[in-house]
Coordinates of C-alpha atoms in Angstrom, one line a residue:
X153 CA 117.1 80.4 123.7
X154 CA 115.5 77.2 122.7
X155 CA 115.9 75.2 119.5
X156 CA 112.3 76.0 118.6
X157 CA 112.9 79.7 119.0
X158 CA 116.0 79.6 116.8
X159 CA 114.1 77.6 114.1
X160 CA 111.3 80.1 114.2
X161 CA 113.6 83.1 113.8
X162 CA 115.4 81.3 110.9
X163 CA 112.1 80.5 109.2
X164 CA 110.9 84.1 109.4
X165 CA 114.1 85.8 108.5
X166 CA 113.8 88.5 105.8
X167 CA 113.9 88.6 102.8
X168 CA 111.3 85.9 102.2
X169 CA 110.6 84.5 98.7
X170 CA 107.1 85.5 97.6
X171 CA 106.3 82.0 96.5
X172 CA 106.3 80.9 100.2
X173 CA 103.9 83.7 101.2
X174 CA 101.3 84.1 98.4
X175 CA 99.0 81.7 96.6
X176 CA 99.9 82.9 93.1
X177 CA 101.9 80.5 90.9
X178 CA 103.0 80.0 87.3
X179 CA 102.5 83.0 85.0
X180 CA 100.7 85.1 87.6
X181 CA 103.4 84.9 90.2
X182 CA 105.0 88.3 89.6
X183 CA 106.5 89.4 92.9
X184 CA 110.0 88.0 93.8
X185 CA 110.3 88.6 97.5
X186 CA 109.3 90.5 100.6
X187 CA 112.2 92.5 102.0
X188 CA 110.8 94.5 104.9
X189 CA 107.9 94.0 107.3
X190 CA 106.2 96.0 109.9
X191 CA 102.6 95.6 111.0
X192 CA 101.3 98.3 108.7
X193 CA 104.2 98.5 106.2
X194 CA 105.8 96.3 103.7
X195 CA 108.6 96.5 101.1
X196 CA 109.0 94.0 98.2
X197 CA 111.1 93.6 95.2
X198 CA 110.8 92.1 91.7
X199 CA 112.9 92.0 88.6
X200 CA 111.1 92.5 85.2
X201 CA 111.9 89.3 83.4
X202 CA 111.2 88.1 79.8
X203 CA 108.7 85.5 81.1
X204 CA 106.4 88.2 82.5
X205 CA 103.2 87.9 80.6
X206 CA 102.6 91.7 80.9
X207 CA 105.8 92.5 79.0
X208 CA 105.7 93.5 75.3
X209 CA 108.4 92.9 72.8
X210 CA 109.9 96.4 73.1
X211 CA 110.7 95.5 76.7
X212 CA 108.0 97.7 78.2
X213 CA 105.7 96.4 81.0
X214 CA 102.0 97.0 80.8
X215 CA 101.1 99.6 83.4
X216 CA 98.3 97.5 85.0
X217 CA 101.0 95.0 86.1
X218 CA 102.2 97.6 88.7
X219 CA 98.8 97.4 90.3
X220 CA 98.9 93.6 90.4
X221 CA 102.4 93.8 91.9
X222 CA 101.2 96.0 94.8
X223 CA 98.3 93.6 95.3
X224 CA 100.8 90.7 95.5
X225 CA 102.9 92.7 98.0
X226 CA 99.9 93.0 100.2
X227 CA 99.3 89.3 99.9
X228 CA 102.9 88.6 100.8
X229 CA 102.6 91.0 103.8
X230 CA 99.6 89.1 105.1
X231 CA 101.3 85.7 104.3
X232 CA 104.3 86.8 106.4
X233 CA 102.0 87.7 109.3
X234 CA 100.6 84.2 109.2
X235 CA 104.0 82.7 109.0
X236 CA 105.1 84.6 112.1
X237 CA 102.2 83.8 114.3
X238 CA 101.2 80.4 112.9
X239 CA 97.7 81.5 111.9
X240 CA 95.7 80.4 108.9
X241 CA 96.8 81.9 105.6
X242 CA 94.3 84.5 104.2
X243 CA 94.0 84.9 100.4
X244 CA 93.3 88.3 99.0
X245 CA 91.3 89.6 96.0
X246 CA 91.7 93.0 94.4
X247 CA 88.4 94.8 95.4
X248 CA 89.2 98.4 94.4
X249 CA 91.7 100.9 93.0
X250 CA 91.7 104.6 93.5
X251 CA 93.9 107.7 92.8
X252 CA 96.4 105.6 90.9
X253 CA 98.8 107.5 88.7
X254 CA 101.3 106.0 86.2
X255 CA 104.3 108.3 85.7
X256 CA 106.7 106.0 83.8
X257 CA 106.6 102.4 82.5
X258 CA 108.8 99.7 83.9
X259 CA 111.3 98.1 81.5
X260 CA 112.8 94.7 81.0
X261 CA 115.6 94.0 83.5
X262 CA 114.7 96.7 85.9
X263 CA 114.6 96.0 89.6
X264 CA 111.4 97.3 91.0
X265 CA 111.0 98.4 94.7
X266 CA 107.4 98.1 95.9
X267 CA 106.3 99.8 99.1
X268 CA 102.9 99.6 100.8
X269 CA 101.5 101.4 103.8
X270 CA 98.2 100.1 105.3
X271 CA 95.9 103.0 105.9
X272 CA 92.8 101.1 107.2
X273 CA 91.5 97.6 107.8
X274 CA 87.7 97.3 108.0
X275 CA 86.4 93.8 108.6
X276 CA 87.9 91.7 105.8
X277 CA 89.0 94.7 103.6
X278 CA 92.5 96.1 103.8
X279 CA 93.3 99.5 102.3
X280 CA 96.8 100.3 101.3
X281 CA 98.7 103.2 99.8
X282 CA 101.5 102.0 97.5
X283 CA 104.4 103.2 95.4
X284 CA 106.6 101.5 92.7
X285 CA 110.1 102.7 92.1
X286 CA 112.8 101.7 89.6
X287 CA 116.0 103.2 91.1
X288 CA 115.3 106.8 91.8
X289 CA 112.3 107.0 89.4
X290 CA 108.8 106.8 90.8
X291 CA 106.8 104.7 88.3
X292 CA 103.4 104.7 90.0
X293 CA 101.5 105.7 93.1
X294 CA 98.0 104.9 94.3
X295 CA 95.6 103.2 96.6
X296 CA 94.2 99.7 96.5
X297 CA 91.6 97.7 98.5
X298 CA 92.1 94.0 99.1
X299 CA 89.3 91.7 100.2
X300 CA 90.7 88.9 102.3
X301 CA 89.3 85.5 103.2
X302 CA 90.9 82.3 104.5
X303 CA 90.6 80.3 101.3
X304 CA 89.6 81.3 97.7
X305 CA 86.2 80.2 96.4
X306 CA 86.2 77.3 94.0
X307 CA 84.5 77.4 90.6
X308 CA 81.4 76.1 92.2
X309 CA 81.4 79.1 94.6
X310 CA 82.3 77.1 97.7
X311 CA 85.4 77.6 99.8
X312 CA 88.4 75.7 98.6
X313 CA 90.9 73.7 100.7
X314 CA 94.1 75.4 101.9
X315 CA 96.7 76.2 99.3
X316 CA 99.7 73.8 99.3
X317 CA 102.7 75.8 98.2
X318 CA 105.1 74.2 95.7
X319 CA 108.7 75.1 94.8
X320 CA 109.2 77.3 91.8
X321 CA 112.3 79.0 90.5
X322 CA 112.5 82.4 88.8
X323 CA 114.5 83.0 85.7
X324 CA 117.0 85.8 85.0
X325 CA 116.2 88.7 82.7
X326 CA 116.6 87.9 79.0
X327 CA 115.8 89.7 75.7
X328 CA 112.1 89.6 74.9
X329 CA 110.6 87.6 72.1
X330 CA 110.2 90.0 69.3
X331 CA 107.6 88.0 67.4
X332 CA 104.8 90.2 68.8
X333 CA 104.7 93.8 69.9
X334 CA 101.9 93.5 72.5
X335 CA 102.2 91.6 75.8
X336 CA 101.1 87.9 75.9
X337 CA 98.2 88.7 78.2
X338 CA 97.0 91.8 76.3
X339 CA 97.1 89.9 73.0
X340 CA 95.1 87.1 74.6
X341 CA 92.5 89.7 75.7
X342 CA 92.3 91.2 72.2
X343 CA 91.8 87.7 70.7
X344 CA 88.8 87.1 72.9
X345 CA 87.0 90.4 72.1
X346 CA 83.8 89.6 70.1
X347 CA 80.5 91.1 69.1
X348 CA 81.8 94.6 69.2
X349 CA 79.3 97.4 68.6
X350 CA 80.8 100.9 68.0
X351 CA 79.4 104.4 68.1
X352 CA 82.4 106.6 67.5
X353 CA 80.4 109.8 67.3
X354 CA 78.9 109.2 70.7
X355 CA 82.1 107.7 72.2
X356 CA 80.4 104.5 73.1
X357 CA 81.2 100.8 72.5
X358 CA 80.2 97.4 73.8
X359 CA 81.6 93.9 73.4
X360 CA 81.7 90.5 74.9
X361 CA 84.5 88.3 76.2
X362 CA 84.7 84.7 77.3
X363 CA 87.9 83.2 78.6
X364 CA 88.6 79.5 78.7
X365 CA 91.0 77.7 81.2
X366 CA 93.9 78.3 78.8
X367 CA 93.8 82.1 79.2
X368 CA 97.2 83.2 80.6
X369 CA 95.6 85.3 83.3
X370 CA 94.2 82.1 84.9
X371 CA 97.7 80.5 85.1
X372 CA 98.4 80.3 88.8
X373 CA 95.6 82.7 89.8
X374 CA 94.8 80.6 91.8
X375 CA 96.0 76.9 92.0
X376 CA 92.9 75.9 93.9
X377 CA 90.5 77.5 91.4
X378 CA 91.0 79.8 88.4
X379 CA 89.9 83.4 89.0
X380 CA 90.3 86.3 86.5
X381 CA 92.7 89.0 87.9
X382 CA 91.0 92.3 88.4
X383 CA 93.6 94.1 86.4
X384 CA 92.6 92.0 83.3
X385 CA 89.2 93.7 83.5
X386 CA 90.9 97.0 83.0
X387 CA 92.7 95.5 79.9
X388 CA 89.4 94.3 78.6
X389 CA 88.1 97.8 78.7
X390 CA 91.2 99.3 77.2
X391 CA 91.1 96.8 74.3
X392 CA 87.5 97.8 73.5
X393 CA 88.6 101.5 73.6
X394 CA 91.3 100.7 71.1
X395 CA 88.8 99.2 68.8
X396 CA 86.6 102.3 69.1
X397 CA 89.4 104.8 68.7
X398 CA 91.5 102.8 66.2
X399 CA 94.8 103.3 68.0
X400 CA 97.0 101.6 70.5
X401 CA 96.4 103.2 74.0
X402 CA 98.4 103.6 77.2
X403 CA 96.9 103.7 80.7
X404 CA 97.6 107.0 82.4
X405 CA 95.6 106.8 85.6
X406 CA 92.9 105.0 87.5
X407 CA 90.5 107.3 89.3
X408 CA 88.2 104.7 90.8
X409 CA 87.6 101.0 90.1
X410 CA 85.5 98.5 91.9
X411 CA 85.6 94.7 91.3
X412 CA 82.2 93.3 92.3
X413 CA 82.1 89.7 91.2
X414 CA 84.5 86.8 90.7
X415 CA 84.9 85.8 87.1
X416 CA 85.9 82.2 86.3
X417 CA 86.6 80.3 83.1
X418 CA 83.6 80.1 80.8
X419 CA 81.8 83.2 82.2
X420 CA 80.6 85.5 79.4
X421 CA 81.3 89.1 80.3
X422 CA 79.7 92.1 78.6
X423 CA 81.7 95.3 78.6
X424 CA 80.5 98.8 77.9
X425 CA 82.7 101.9 77.6
X426 CA 81.9 105.6 77.4
X427 CA 84.9 107.7 76.2
X428 CA 85.3 111.4 76.6
X429 CA 88.2 113.4 75.1
X430 CA 89.9 116.1 77.0
X431 CA 93.0 118.3 76.6
X432 CA 95.1 118.5 79.7
X433 CA 98.5 120.4 79.7
X434 CA 98.6 120.3 75.9
X435 CA 98.1 116.5 75.9
X436 CA 95.0 114.7 74.6
X437 CA 93.6 112.3 77.2
X438 CA 90.5 110.0 77.1
X439 CA 88.5 109.6 80.2
X440 CA 86.8 106.2 80.3
X441 CA 83.8 104.9 82.3
X442 CA 83.5 101.2 81.9
X443 CA 80.9 98.7 83.2
X444 CA 81.4 95.0 83.1
X445 CA 78.6 92.5 83.7
X446 CA 78.1 88.8 84.0
X447 CA 74.5 87.5 83.6
X448 CA 73.2 91.1 84.0
X449 CA 75.0 91.3 87.4
X450 CA 77.8 93.9 87.8
X451 CA 81.3 92.5 87.7
X452 CA 83.3 95.7 87.7
X453 CA 82.8 99.5 87.6
X454 CA 85.8 101.3 86.3
X455 CA 86.9 104.9 85.7
X456 CA 90.3 105.6 84.2
X457 CA 92.2 107.8 81.8
X458 CA 94.2 106.7 78.7
X459 CA 96.2 108.3 75.9
X460 CA 97.3 107.3 72.5
X461 CA 100.5 105.3 72.8
X462 CA 103.7 107.2 71.8
X463 CA 105.5 105.9 68.7
X464 CA 108.9 106.7 70.2

């Protein structure tokens, strides 16, 4: 065995820290490590820490974070492939979500096991089926689509240079800051909601958002050019639903979501929601159809279900 072969095996030994495999950094680096790899299968791990911007002060993680974690697992899987064969790193963007069900929320200090199985790869789109577990509890299951390209687009719409990975340490779980009940990122979304128009009797509402570079969702997503995470578009829609219904809401499932346009700092986004109430298994749910646009061009088309947040 040559020295080069030994070095290569050492460099590709598992587990691999996510920061060496994915472009995410700072607040948006949520995955800790890739633990298992097969060509169409991956297993990752993360610990829910107090610095997670999706964590509220009760120690509960926003459900949309589980979608983002699976997307980052997919990115780590592709990054590991590139590490093994020496090919150019491909960056991924969440293109779609379907049949996603949230069974239980993750909590501060929990170790989450994330598992992905690639079910298809068509041109530059990868389709995976994923699960999230905390111990023996299944927290979420669903399918996501990832659009992959070699380098992320810059704010000018051109391809950016390759990402240069920097070192970054992860902290240990701590008690959350109790100064605010909602998560940092959700509060930031709520604070940017403006020009709301409500028609409660018809279950319709519209509003506008515009995020500057200081918005926490842009922090490390990505270092070469800030791009709004797709899951934040779901939060934008939920925040508008809360304004319409006058109650905190919890995401129950995502039936189908398509992300159609990159959103960068300074883009003004119009959001419209149509909300229908239903009673399923003695529980009141709200089915939501949401459309997001930038300059009259579709940015996202979302269908999901929510319920009023439990007080217990």
